Short mmCIF file of C-alpha atoms in Angstrom, two decimals:
data_model
loop_
_atom_site.label_atom_id
_atom_site.label_comp_id
_atom_site.label_asym_id
_atom_site.label_seq_id
_atom_site.Cartn_x
_atom_site.Cartn_y
_atom_site.Cartn_z
CA MET A 3 25.18 52.43 -42.48
CA LYS A 4 23.47 52.54 -45.88
CA LEU A 5 19.83 51.57 -46.12
CA ALA A 6 17.79 50.68 -49.21
CA VAL A 7 14.09 49.88 -49.49
CA ARG A 8 12.11 47.63 -51.81
CA ARG A 9 8.32 47.57 -51.78
CA VAL A 10 6.53 44.63 -53.39
CA THR A 11 3.05 45.82 -54.28
CA PRO A 12 -0.04 43.67 -53.62
CA GLY A 13 -0.36 40.75 -56.00
CA SER A 14 3.09 41.21 -57.54
CA GLY A 15 6.44 39.45 -57.22
CA LEU A 16 10.10 40.42 -57.03
CA ALA A 17 13.22 38.32 -57.60
CA LEU A 18 16.17 40.05 -55.95
CA ASP A 19 18.72 38.17 -58.06
CA ARG A 20 17.29 39.99 -61.10
CA ASP A 21 17.44 43.39 -59.40
CA ASP A 22 20.96 44.73 -59.95
CA GLY A 23 20.24 47.79 -57.84
CA ALA A 24 19.18 45.65 -54.89
CA LEU A 25 22.25 43.43 -55.14
CA ALA A 26 24.53 46.47 -55.30
CA ALA A 27 22.83 48.00 -52.26
CA LEU A 28 23.26 44.78 -50.29
CA THR A 29 27.01 44.59 -50.80
CA ASP A 30 27.66 46.95 -47.88
CA GLY A 31 24.29 47.91 -46.42
CA LEU A 32 20.87 46.84 -45.23
CA MET A 33 17.72 46.45 -47.27
CA LEU A 34 14.21 46.78 -45.88
CA VAL A 35 11.52 44.93 -47.81
CA GLU A 36 7.78 45.54 -47.49
CA LEU A 37 5.40 43.02 -49.05
CA GLY A 38 1.74 43.73 -49.68
CA GLU A 39 -1.04 41.15 -49.68
CA SER A 40 -0.59 38.22 -52.06
CA ALA A 41 2.91 39.51 -52.88
CA ALA A 42 5.95 37.26 -53.22
CA LEU A 43 9.70 37.74 -52.91
CA SER A 44 12.59 35.52 -54.01
CA VAL A 45 15.84 35.98 -52.08
CA PRO A 46 19.03 34.38 -53.42
CA PRO A 47 21.66 32.83 -51.13
CA ARG A 48 24.27 35.11 -49.49
CA PHE A 49 21.71 37.19 -47.58
CA ALA A 50 20.35 36.56 -44.08
CA GLY A 51 17.13 38.24 -43.05
CA LEU A 52 14.71 38.97 -40.23
CA TRP A 53 11.06 38.62 -41.32
CA CYS A 54 8.02 39.76 -39.39
CA PRO A 55 4.39 39.45 -40.59
CA ARG A 56 2.42 42.63 -39.95
CA VAL A 57 -1.03 41.23 -40.75
CA GLY A 58 -2.23 37.73 -41.58
CA ARG A 59 -0.23 34.64 -42.48
CA VAL A 60 3.04 34.63 -44.38
CA HIS A 61 4.79 31.57 -45.81
CA ALA A 62 8.57 31.21 -45.89
CA SER A 63 10.00 28.29 -47.86
CA SER A 64 13.44 26.97 -48.76
CA VAL A 65 15.02 23.60 -49.45
CA ASP A 66 14.85 22.99 -45.69
CA GLY A 67 11.05 23.17 -45.55
CA GLU A 68 8.18 25.63 -45.22
CA LEU A 69 7.11 27.80 -42.30
CA ALA A 70 3.80 29.55 -41.70
CA LEU A 71 4.63 32.83 -39.95
CA THR A 72 2.29 34.92 -37.83
CA GLY A 73 2.59 38.38 -36.32
CA ASP A 74 3.98 37.21 -32.99
CA THR A 75 7.10 35.71 -34.58
CA VAL A 76 10.31 36.80 -36.27
CA PHE A 77 11.91 34.39 -38.70
CA ALA A 78 15.70 34.59 -39.01
CA SER A 79 16.52 33.20 -42.45
CA ASP A 80 19.65 31.33 -43.49
CA SER A 81 22.22 33.16 -45.63
CA GLU A 82 23.21 29.92 -47.40
CA ARG A 83 19.71 29.10 -48.63
CA ALA A 84 17.54 30.62 -51.34
CA LEU A 85 14.29 31.81 -49.77
CA GLU A 86 10.74 32.43 -50.96
CA ILE A 87 8.50 34.75 -48.93
CA ALA A 88 4.81 34.76 -49.89
CA CYS A 89 1.98 36.72 -48.28
CA ALA A 90 -1.46 35.16 -48.19
CA ALA A 91 -4.55 37.15 -49.17
CA GLY A 92 -4.95 40.02 -46.73
CA ALA A 93 -1.45 39.55 -45.29
CA ARG A 94 1.47 41.96 -45.16
CA CYS A 95 5.09 41.41 -44.16
CA VAL A 96 8.20 43.45 -43.50
CA GLY A 97 11.78 42.21 -43.42
CA VAL A 98 15.37 43.38 -43.32
CA LEU A 99 18.17 41.74 -45.34
CA ALA A 100 21.96 41.92 -45.27
CA THR A 101 25.06 39.83 -45.80
CA GLN A 102 26.48 38.07 -42.76
CA ARG A 103 29.39 40.52 -42.83
CA THR A 104 27.01 43.48 -42.59
CA TRP A 105 25.07 41.80 -39.77
CA ALA A 106 28.38 41.29 -37.94
CA ARG A 107 29.16 45.01 -38.28
CA LEU A 108 25.69 45.84 -37.01
CA SER A 109 25.97 43.51 -34.01
CA SER A 110 29.15 45.27 -32.91
CA VAL A 111 26.96 48.25 -31.99
CA ALA A 112 25.27 46.10 -29.33
CA THR A 113 28.33 44.17 -28.14
CA GLY A 114 31.05 46.81 -28.45
CA ALA A 115 33.25 44.44 -30.44
CA ILE A 116 33.23 43.25 -34.03
CA ALA A 117 32.40 39.56 -33.98
CA PRO A 118 33.27 37.25 -36.87
CA ALA A 119 30.48 36.15 -39.18
CA PRO A 120 28.12 34.35 -39.23
CA THR A 121 25.95 36.41 -36.90
CA VAL A 122 22.38 35.50 -37.93
CA PHE A 123 21.42 31.85 -37.43
CA PRO A 124 18.22 30.26 -38.81
CA ALA A 125 15.50 30.22 -36.17
CA LEU A 126 11.94 31.20 -35.36
CA HIS A 127 11.87 33.75 -32.54
CA GLU A 128 9.15 35.34 -30.48
CA ALA A 129 8.76 38.86 -31.85
CA PRO A 130 10.02 41.64 -29.57
CA ALA A 131 7.31 44.15 -28.72
CA GLY A 132 6.76 46.54 -31.61
CA PHE A 133 9.38 44.92 -33.83
CA GLY A 134 7.30 44.85 -37.01
CA ALA A 135 6.03 48.39 -36.51
CA ALA A 136 9.57 49.63 -35.94
CA LEU A 137 10.78 48.03 -39.18
CA THR A 138 7.91 49.70 -41.03
CA GLN A 139 8.96 53.03 -39.52
CA LEU A 140 12.52 52.36 -40.66
CA ALA A 141 11.27 51.87 -44.20
CA ALA A 142 9.44 55.20 -44.02
CA ALA A 143 12.58 56.90 -42.68
CA ALA A 144 14.64 55.41 -45.50
CA ALA A 145 12.43 57.20 -48.00
CA GLN A 146 13.81 60.45 -46.56
CA ALA A 147 17.46 59.45 -46.18
CA SER A 148 19.66 56.67 -47.56
CA VAL A 149 21.78 56.42 -44.40
CA LEU A 150 20.40 54.77 -41.28
CA PRO A 151 20.39 57.14 -38.26
CA THR A 152 22.59 56.11 -35.33
CA ALA A 153 19.66 55.63 -32.95
CA ARG A 154 17.90 53.30 -35.36
CA ILE A 155 21.11 51.35 -35.97
CA ALA A 156 21.41 50.85 -32.21
CA TRP A 157 17.80 49.70 -31.90
CA LEU A 158 18.13 47.10 -34.67
CA ALA A 159 21.50 45.93 -33.34
CA HIS A 160 20.11 45.37 -29.84
CA ALA A 161 16.97 43.66 -31.17
CA LEU A 162 19.10 41.21 -33.15
CA HIS A 163 21.45 40.67 -30.20
CA ASP A 164 18.61 39.99 -27.76
CA MET A 165 16.99 37.44 -30.08
CA GLN A 166 20.15 35.48 -30.77
CA ALA A 167 22.11 36.03 -27.54
CA PRO A 168 21.06 32.64 -26.10
CA TYR A 169 23.19 31.00 -28.79
CA ALA A 170 26.44 32.28 -27.26
CA ASP A 171 26.64 29.44 -24.72
CA LEU A 172 25.78 26.88 -27.40
CA ILE A 173 28.47 28.23 -29.72
CA ALA A 174 30.97 27.90 -26.88
CA ARG A 175 30.17 24.17 -26.70
CA CYS A 176 31.01 23.64 -30.37
CA ARG A 177 34.35 22.23 -31.38
CA GLY A 178 36.71 24.49 -33.30
CA ARG A 179 40.10 26.16 -33.05
CA SER A 180 38.65 29.66 -33.18
CA LEU A 181 35.36 31.50 -32.72
CA VAL A 182 34.93 31.55 -36.50
CA HIS A 183 35.19 27.75 -36.67
CA ARG A 184 32.87 27.29 -33.69
CA LYS A 185 30.29 29.58 -35.28
CA GLN A 186 30.47 27.66 -38.54
CA THR A 187 29.94 24.42 -36.64
CA PHE A 188 26.99 25.91 -34.79
CA LEU A 189 25.46 27.14 -38.05
CA ARG A 190 25.51 23.58 -39.39
CA LEU A 191 23.92 22.17 -36.25
CA GLN A 192 21.39 24.97 -35.89
CA ARG A 193 20.31 24.43 -39.49
CA VAL A 194 19.61 20.78 -38.60
CA ARG A 195 17.84 21.78 -35.38
CA HIS A 196 15.66 24.27 -37.21
CA ARG A 197 14.79 21.69 -39.88
CA ILE A 198 13.73 19.21 -37.20
CA ALA A 199 11.57 21.79 -35.44
CA THR A 200 9.71 22.73 -38.62
CA CYS A 201 9.19 19.27 -40.14
CA THR A 202 7.61 17.11 -37.44
CA ASP A 203 4.78 15.55 -39.47
CA GLY A 204 7.02 13.01 -41.23
CA GLU A 205 9.66 10.57 -40.06
CA LEU A 206 13.09 11.59 -38.84
CA ASP A 207 15.70 10.91 -41.52
CA VAL A 208 19.06 11.09 -39.78
CA ALA A 209 20.96 10.45 -43.01
CA GLN A 210 19.30 13.42 -44.70
CA LEU A 211 20.07 15.66 -41.72
CA ALA A 212 23.67 14.46 -41.69
CA ARG A 213 24.04 15.33 -45.38
CA MET A 214 22.65 18.79 -44.63
CA ALA A 215 25.42 19.31 -42.06
CA SER A 216 28.09 17.52 -44.16
CA TYR A 217 28.59 15.04 -41.31
CA SER A 218 28.37 11.29 -40.98
CA ASN A 219 25.26 10.02 -39.19
CA TRP A 220 27.11 9.20 -35.99
CA HIS A 221 29.11 12.43 -36.00
CA LEU A 222 25.89 14.41 -36.33
CA ILE A 223 24.29 12.62 -33.37
CA ARG A 224 27.39 13.09 -31.19
CA SER A 225 27.86 16.75 -32.13
CA PHE A 226 24.17 17.63 -31.81
CA SER A 227 23.97 15.98 -28.38
CA ALA A 228 27.13 17.70 -27.15
CA VAL A 229 25.82 21.16 -28.08
CA PHE A 230 22.07 20.92 -27.43
CA GLY A 231 22.02 18.35 -24.64
CA GLU A 232 19.72 15.95 -26.48
CA THR A 233 19.84 13.76 -29.56
CA PRO A 234 18.19 14.76 -32.84
CA TYR A 235 15.50 12.15 -32.17
CA ALA A 236 14.73 13.55 -28.71
CA HIS A 237 14.46 17.05 -30.17
CA PHE A 238 12.21 15.75 -32.94
CA MET A 239 9.88 14.00 -30.50
CA ALA A 240 9.71 17.01 -28.17
CA HIS A 241 8.52 19.22 -31.03
CA ARG A 242 6.11 16.60 -32.34
CA ILE A 243 4.53 16.21 -28.90
CA ALA A 244 4.39 19.99 -28.39
CA ARG A 245 2.46 20.30 -31.64
CA ALA A 246 0.10 17.50 -30.64
CA ARG A 247 -0.40 19.06 -27.23
CA GLY A 248 -1.36 22.38 -28.81
CA LEU A 249 -3.99 20.67 -30.97
CA ILE A 250 -5.38 18.70 -28.02
CA GLU A 251 -5.70 21.83 -25.90
CA LYS A 252 -6.94 24.27 -28.53
CA SER A 253 -8.84 22.29 -31.18
CA ALA A 254 -11.89 20.06 -31.31
CA LEU A 255 -10.12 17.38 -33.36
CA GLY A 256 -10.29 13.83 -32.09
CA ILE A 257 -7.15 12.30 -30.60
CA GLY A 258 -6.89 9.88 -33.53
CA ASP A 259 -7.06 12.74 -36.04
CA ILE A 260 -4.41 14.64 -34.08
CA ALA A 261 -2.19 11.56 -34.09
CA MET A 262 -2.42 11.38 -37.89
CA ALA A 263 -1.85 15.14 -38.28
CA THR A 264 1.31 15.07 -36.17
CA GLY A 265 2.92 11.97 -37.66
CA PHE A 266 2.15 9.33 -35.03
CA ASP A 267 1.35 5.81 -36.22
CA SER A 268 -1.83 5.55 -34.18
CA GLN A 269 -3.88 7.12 -31.42
CA SER A 270 -2.33 4.75 -28.89
CA SER A 271 1.22 5.71 -29.87
CA LEU A 272 0.34 9.38 -29.34
CA THR A 273 -1.31 8.79 -25.98
CA ARG A 274 1.67 6.73 -24.77
CA ALA A 275 4.10 9.43 -25.87
CA ILE A 276 2.10 12.17 -24.12
CA LYS A 277 1.91 10.16 -20.91
CA ARG A 278 5.63 9.47 -20.99
CA HIS A 279 6.69 12.97 -21.97
CA LEU A 280 4.19 15.15 -20.07
CA GLY A 281 3.12 12.93 -17.20
CA VAL A 282 -0.62 13.19 -17.95
CA SER A 283 -3.01 11.37 -20.27
CA SER A 284 -4.32 12.97 -23.45
CA SER A 285 -7.85 13.03 -22.00
CA GLU A 286 -6.59 14.83 -18.88
CA LEU A 287 -4.77 17.30 -21.08
CA ARG A 288 -7.98 18.07 -22.95
CA ARG A 289 -10.08 18.37 -19.79
CA ARG A 290 -7.50 20.41 -17.89
CA PRO A 291 -5.37 22.36 -20.41
CA ASP A 292 -3.94 24.47 -17.60
CA ALA A 293 -2.87 21.47 -15.56
CA ALA A 294 0.77 21.39 -14.60
CA ALA A 295 1.88 18.71 -17.01
CA GLN A 296 5.42 17.73 -16.19
CA THR A 297 7.99 18.48 -18.88
CA ALA A 298 10.09 15.51 -19.81
CA VAL A 299 13.73 15.36 -18.86
CA ARG A 300 15.94 16.15 -21.85
CA GLY A 301 17.15 13.00 -23.53
CA GLU A 302 14.16 10.98 -22.34
CA TYR A 303 13.73 9.50 -25.80
CA ASP A 304 17.38 8.58 -26.17
CA ALA A 305 16.63 4.96 -25.35
CA ALA A 306 14.28 4.86 -28.32
CA GLU A 307 16.81 6.47 -30.66
CA PRO A 308 16.50 4.81 -34.08
CA SER A 309 19.62 3.51 -35.74
CA PRO A 310 21.02 6.03 -38.23
CA ARG A 311 19.93 5.21 -41.76
#
């Protein structure tokens, strides 16, 4: 498999849609991208990527929102969205890009069968041990040869497979006459799910999410619930409370300030939600961060589901 490399030097920027050599290389191969501190990269649609900060904080933004990435995460980016990757001062990032067809070819190394695209679905994953360092080593190897060695192909294929393997059961729940159709359905729903998980400081706009998936409001709620086992609102509240819990346990902010930072109307609405969802009060959570707070049953917030707008 062909391998190309682009290095974005500190303080500079690169727009791949203006780099004819990069676009040509991506038609049937992989591209490794290394970004130095304060560097920025613009990625046009058509290409899905895996992005791993090496040092510091990296920002990834698209029409679906913005993510702050750290070194313990891998961001799988959407092939149907333009993407901006920007390193903060002192930060560095490495990523690998390809078309969905190339990712499908790569995944066949891990599965033993060529699966139909799409293969990479938008998500934020926990970084496998040594993932960023291994990508950096791949970039160094590419400087010596333009073809990816078999062993390195296998490593990348298995890393991708392990990160996204949990989606297989979810894809099987999607409606569709074939695996291709079910994957396309899952991509729509996963895009919505990812948007919800990364934008919890505002209000849930079901109509906007439905437009993103090209569904009606009610069809989105039914389809999302059938695949993920909870409504969009329940998923939204679970992530909002998880964010609030992290701030309660790890910061010195007051409960009222945390409520405002995480999109709750008031301190009392946050404390009620924590009690209902986790089974402990916010003050208990702060005093005993290691306490065995009970996780809410999926769908707990279904009764409070707002009417689709």
